[in-house]
Amino acid sequence: QHLVNSIAEFALLCNEATRRKHLSEIARGKKSRCPSKPLSIEYIFDRIDTDDPIWGFMVRTDTPMSSKGRTSNLKASPQWKRGMLQGFITVTTFTQWRSSFRFDSLHESAFAYDPDDLTELALKGIRKYDNDGRLAEELEATVHGGDPWNEGIVYPRIAEISLFGALGCGKKLLQLVIERLERSRASESQ
């Protein structure tokens, strides 16, 4: 229920993150498209309603911090309030609804829609990707089952980050999710 109660905040946070990225790119002299609405309230609600199981984390303000991680005097500002959403992440079991779906990172369209800067990073070896297809083969071989017309085809050993937005705490949120997934995997194997 706490996720449903936070849907509007999730959408507003994503809009703010997009606005900040746009302004940052302009300040660095980069061309930047006018920011659009990154996640609609309808999409967020649909994910929260459909994803089962679903779990995640939210980061909210407690003490105002400066950009250097020190306590700030921002408390006096009317814009700062305790409990303001700074980030969120939700995780579910990977599910897909097409009987023809397959993991294939070597298919010609696997990276066809990547922006030029991501393609350049991959060619320079900076961006890591499944260049030999082994990861895709492992994913394809995992246990999965279900009906694409009803509950979907569920991959119980593959986690999907279904919703994610953050203002400076995204890396920490991802680390928390990975730690929890690793702990649950370790407890399953015992």
mmCIF file of C-alpha atoms in Angstrom:
data_model
loop_
_atom_site.group_PDB
_atom_site.id
_atom_site.type_symbol
_atom_site.label_atom_id
_atom_site.label_comp_id
_atom_site.label_asym_id
_atom_site.label_seq_id
_atom_site.Cartn_x
_atom_site.Cartn_y
_atom_site.Cartn_z
ATOM 1 C CA GLN A 1 0.000 0.000 0.000
ATOM 2 C CA HIS A 2 2.893 2.393 0.709
ATOM 3 C CA LEU A 3 3.920 2.088 -2.957
ATOM 4 C CA VAL A 4 0.422 3.029 -4.175
ATOM 5 C CA ASN A 5 0.378 5.992 -1.804
ATOM 6 C CA SER A 6 3.676 7.223 -3.297
ATOM 7 C CA ILE A 7 2.786 7.035 -7.021
ATOM 8 C CA ALA A 8 2.442 10.799 -7.506
ATOM 9 C CA GLU A 9 5.743 11.363 -5.678
ATOM 10 C CA PHE A 10 7.440 8.790 -7.951
ATOM 11 C CA ALA A 11 6.250 10.653 -11.060
ATOM 12 C CA LEU A 12 7.285 14.054 -9.663
ATOM 13 C CA LEU A 13 10.720 12.742 -8.658
ATOM 14 C CA CYS A 14 11.307 11.370 -12.175
ATOM 15 C CA ASN A 15 10.255 14.702 -13.675
ATOM 16 C CA GLU A 16 12.711 16.507 -11.383
ATOM 17 C CA ALA A 17 15.545 14.105 -12.238
ATOM 18 C CA THR A 18 14.881 14.660 -15.951
ATOM 19 C CA ARG A 19 14.812 18.442 -15.476
ATOM 20 C CA ARG A 20 18.134 18.362 -13.582
ATOM 21 C CA LYS A 21 19.796 16.185 -16.224
ATOM 22 C CA HIS A 22 18.591 18.534 -18.966
ATOM 23 C CA LEU A 23 19.967 21.594 -17.140
ATOM 24 C CA SER A 24 23.260 19.811 -16.439
ATOM 25 C CA GLU A 25 23.724 18.950 -20.111
ATOM 26 C CA ILE A 26 22.996 22.525 -21.166
ATOM 27 C CA ALA A 27 25.492 23.832 -18.585
ATOM 28 C CA ARG A 28 28.166 21.515 -20.053
ATOM 29 C CA GLY A 29 27.428 22.840 -23.542
ATOM 30 C CA LYS A 30 25.817 19.615 -24.755
ATOM 31 C CA LYS A 31 22.772 19.558 -26.956
ATOM 32 C CA SER A 32 19.829 18.415 -24.920
ATOM 33 C CA ARG A 33 16.323 17.631 -26.028
ATOM 34 C CA CYS A 34 13.564 19.351 -24.144
ATOM 35 C CA PRO A 35 12.744 17.083 -21.207
ATOM 36 C CA SER A 36 9.564 15.114 -21.453
ATOM 37 C CA LYS A 37 7.558 13.239 -18.875
ATOM 38 C CA PRO A 38 9.729 10.159 -18.195
ATOM 39 C CA LEU A 39 7.207 7.984 -16.295
ATOM 40 C CA SER A 40 3.471 8.494 -16.315
ATOM 41 C CA ILE A 41 1.347 7.962 -13.244
ATOM 42 C CA GLU A 42 -0.627 5.372 -15.218
ATOM 43 C CA TYR A 43 2.503 3.351 -16.033
ATOM 44 C CA ILE A 44 3.719 3.467 -12.432
ATOM 45 C CA PHE A 45 0.322 2.358 -11.131
ATOM 46 C CA ASP A 46 0.145 -0.439 -13.707
ATOM 47 C CA ARG A 47 3.553 -1.785 -12.644
ATOM 48 C CA ILE A 48 2.680 -1.664 -8.950
ATOM 49 C CA ASP A 49 -0.692 -3.312 -9.646
ATOM 50 C CA THR A 50 0.677 -6.013 -12.004
ATOM 51 C CA ASP A 51 4.076 -6.923 -10.541
ATOM 52 C CA ASP A 52 3.798 -9.825 -8.125
ATOM 53 C CA PRO A 53 5.804 -10.222 -6.009
ATOM 54 C CA ILE A 54 7.034 -6.640 -5.687
ATOM 55 C CA TRP A 55 9.427 -5.145 -3.157
ATOM 56 C CA GLY A 56 11.782 -2.217 -3.032
ATOM 57 C CA PHE A 57 13.274 0.706 -1.202
ATOM 58 C CA MET A 58 12.550 4.405 -0.844
ATOM 59 C CA VAL A 59 14.964 7.083 0.334
ATOM 60 C CA ARG A 60 13.483 10.071 2.125
ATOM 61 C CA THR A 61 15.092 13.144 3.633
ATOM 62 C CA ASP A 62 15.885 13.259 7.307
ATOM 63 C CA THR A 63 18.575 15.922 7.594
ATOM 64 C CA PRO A 64 19.383 18.278 4.719
ATOM 65 C CA MET A 65 22.788 17.544 3.196
ATOM 66 C CA SER A 66 24.999 19.625 0.966
ATOM 67 C CA SER A 67 26.244 18.296 -2.352
ATOM 68 C CA LYS A 68 29.457 17.326 -0.524
ATOM 69 C CA GLY A 69 27.602 15.092 1.937
ATOM 70 C CA ARG A 70 27.836 17.461 4.889
ATOM 71 C CA THR A 71 24.934 18.711 6.982
ATOM 72 C CA SER A 72 23.476 21.805 5.353
ATOM 73 C CA ASN A 73 21.750 24.870 6.738
ATOM 74 C CA LEU A 74 18.932 24.293 4.254
ATOM 75 C CA LYS A 75 16.574 23.398 7.133
ATOM 76 C CA ALA A 76 15.598 27.039 7.346
ATOM 77 C CA SER A 77 14.469 26.988 3.703
ATOM 78 C CA PRO A 78 10.720 26.698 3.081
ATOM 79 C CA GLN A 79 11.453 24.215 0.236
ATOM 80 C CA TRP A 80 12.988 21.590 2.535
ATOM 81 C CA LYS A 81 10.795 19.221 4.528
ATOM 82 C CA ARG A 82 11.606 16.031 6.414
ATOM 83 C CA GLY A 83 10.361 12.970 4.549
ATOM 84 C CA MET A 84 10.771 14.294 1.003
ATOM 85 C CA LEU A 85 11.296 11.480 -1.499
ATOM 86 C CA GLN A 86 14.864 11.358 -2.853
ATOM 87 C CA GLY A 87 14.774 7.999 -4.591
ATOM 88 C CA PHE A 88 12.890 4.754 -5.103
ATOM 89 C CA ILE A 89 13.417 1.350 -6.649
ATOM 90 C CA THR A 90 11.043 -1.587 -7.055
ATOM 91 C CA VAL A 91 11.978 -5.146 -7.935
ATOM 92 C CA THR A 92 9.888 -8.038 -9.183
ATOM 93 C CA THR A 93 10.331 -11.433 -10.755
ATOM 94 C CA PHE A 94 11.023 -11.122 -14.480
ATOM 95 C CA THR A 95 7.887 -11.959 -16.427
ATOM 96 C CA GLN A 96 7.156 -11.628 -20.120
ATOM 97 C CA TRP A 97 4.016 -12.164 -22.168
ATOM 98 C CA ARG A 98 5.215 -13.443 -25.552
ATOM 99 C CA SER A 99 5.737 -17.092 -26.417
ATOM 100 C CA SER A 100 8.326 -16.039 -29.031
ATOM 101 C CA PHE A 101 10.497 -14.104 -26.536
ATOM 102 C CA ARG A 102 14.128 -15.125 -26.202
ATOM 103 C CA PHE A 103 17.290 -13.634 -24.726
ATOM 104 C CA ASP A 104 19.673 -12.912 -27.617
ATOM 105 C CA SER A 105 22.296 -10.210 -27.249
ATOM 106 C CA LEU A 106 23.879 -11.150 -30.598
ATOM 107 C CA HIS A 107 20.746 -10.396 -32.643
ATOM 108 C CA GLU A 108 21.259 -7.461 -34.994
ATOM 109 C CA SER A 109 18.509 -5.420 -33.324
ATOM 110 C CA ALA A 110 19.754 -5.981 -29.744
ATOM 111 C CA PHE A 111 21.492 -2.592 -29.708
ATOM 112 C CA ALA A 112 19.807 -1.026 -32.747
ATOM 113 C CA TYR A 113 18.061 1.714 -30.761
ATOM 114 C CA ASP A 114 21.001 2.756 -28.600
ATOM 115 C CA PRO A 115 21.961 6.421 -28.846
ATOM 116 C CA ASP A 116 25.253 7.128 -30.619
ATOM 117 C CA ASP A 117 27.082 7.982 -27.376
ATOM 118 C CA LEU A 118 26.268 4.541 -25.884
ATOM 119 C CA THR A 119 27.404 2.807 -29.060
ATOM 120 C CA GLU A 120 30.660 4.760 -28.913
ATOM 121 C CA LEU A 121 31.228 3.756 -25.276
ATOM 122 C CA ALA A 122 30.660 0.096 -26.193
ATOM 123 C CA LEU A 123 33.121 0.286 -29.084
ATOM 124 C CA LYS A 124 35.753 1.849 -26.790
ATOM 125 C CA GLY A 125 35.235 -0.956 -24.256
ATOM 126 C CA ILE A 126 33.940 1.410 -21.576
ATOM 127 C CA ARG A 127 30.351 0.150 -21.699
ATOM 128 C CA LYS A 128 30.106 -3.488 -20.735
ATOM 129 C CA TYR A 129 27.704 -5.697 -22.655
ATOM 130 C CA ASP A 130 27.206 -9.338 -23.542
ATOM 131 C CA ASN A 131 29.460 -9.295 -26.600
ATOM 132 C CA ASP A 132 29.870 -13.078 -26.862
ATOM 133 C CA GLY A 133 26.279 -14.106 -26.089
ATOM 134 C CA ARG A 134 27.139 -16.209 -23.024
ATOM 135 C CA LEU A 135 24.993 -14.192 -20.627
ATOM 136 C CA ALA A 136 22.024 -14.425 -22.995
ATOM 137 C CA GLU A 137 22.516 -18.207 -23.220
ATOM 138 C CA GLU A 138 22.548 -18.517 -19.421
ATOM 139 C CA LEU A 139 19.409 -16.394 -19.108
ATOM 140 C CA GLU A 140 17.679 -18.415 -21.819
ATOM 141 C CA ALA A 141 18.521 -21.646 -19.966
ATOM 142 C CA THR A 142 17.051 -20.572 -16.614
ATOM 143 C CA VAL A 143 13.895 -22.138 -15.251
ATOM 144 C CA HIS A 144 10.767 -20.451 -16.570
ATOM 145 C CA GLY A 145 7.162 -21.334 -17.126
ATOM 146 C CA GLY A 146 3.637 -20.068 -17.395
ATOM 147 C CA ASP A 147 1.080 -18.974 -19.916
ATOM 148 C CA PRO A 148 1.633 -15.774 -21.921
ATOM 149 C CA TRP A 149 -2.154 -15.238 -22.068
ATOM 150 C CA ASN A 150 -2.771 -15.393 -18.299
ATOM 151 C CA GLU A 151 -0.080 -14.966 -15.635
ATOM 152 C CA GLY A 152 2.745 -14.516 -18.152
ATOM 153 C CA ILE A 153 5.896 -16.560 -18.518
ATOM 154 C CA VAL A 154 7.707 -16.203 -15.191
ATOM 155 C CA TYR A 155 11.461 -16.519 -14.686
ATOM 156 C CA PRO A 156 11.666 -17.034 -10.897
ATOM 157 C CA ARG A 157 15.465 -16.715 -10.727
ATOM 158 C CA ILE A 158 15.714 -13.465 -12.689
ATOM 159 C CA ALA A 159 14.973 -10.180 -10.934
ATOM 160 C CA GLU A 160 13.642 -7.194 -12.829
ATOM 161 C CA ILE A 161 13.990 -3.612 -11.681
ATOM 162 C CA SER A 162 10.544 -2.406 -12.632
ATOM 163 C CA LEU A 163 10.611 1.197 -11.374
ATOM 164 C CA PHE A 164 13.632 3.327 -10.518
ATOM 165 C CA GLY A 165 14.170 7.020 -9.943
ATOM 166 C CA ALA A 166 16.658 8.927 -7.819
ATOM 167 C CA LEU A 167 18.177 12.306 -7.092
ATOM 168 C CA GLY A 168 21.768 11.450 -6.235
ATOM 169 C CA CYS A 169 21.121 8.166 -4.427
ATOM 170 C CA GLY A 170 20.562 5.799 -7.370
ATOM 171 C CA LYS A 171 23.871 3.978 -7.033
ATOM 172 C CA LYS A 172 23.192 3.260 -3.355
ATOM 173 C CA LEU A 173 19.678 2.021 -4.123
ATOM 174 C CA LEU A 174 21.053 -0.379 -6.748
ATOM 175 C CA GLN A 175 23.694 -1.598 -4.291
ATOM 176 C CA LEU A 176 20.993 -2.295 -1.680
ATOM 177 C CA VAL A 177 18.960 -4.310 -4.186
ATOM 178 C CA ILE A 178 21.988 -6.331 -5.287
ATOM 179 C CA GLU A 179 22.960 -7.028 -1.665
ATOM 180 C CA ARG A 180 19.443 -8.227 -0.842
ATOM 181 C CA LEU A 181 19.289 -10.428 -3.942
ATOM 182 C CA GLU A 182 22.686 -11.940 -3.121
ATOM 183 C CA ARG A 183 21.586 -12.624 0.475
ATOM 184 C CA SER A 184 18.366 -14.293 -0.685
ATOM 185 C CA ARG A 185 20.303 -16.378 -3.206
ATOM 186 C CA ALA A 186 22.774 -17.478 -0.489
ATOM 187 C CA SER A 187 19.954 -18.428 1.896
ATOM 188 C CA GLU A 188 18.212 -20.471 -0.859
ATOM 189 C CA SER A 189 21.355 -22.518 -1.506
ATOM 190 C CA GLN A 190 21.787 -23.495 2.184
#
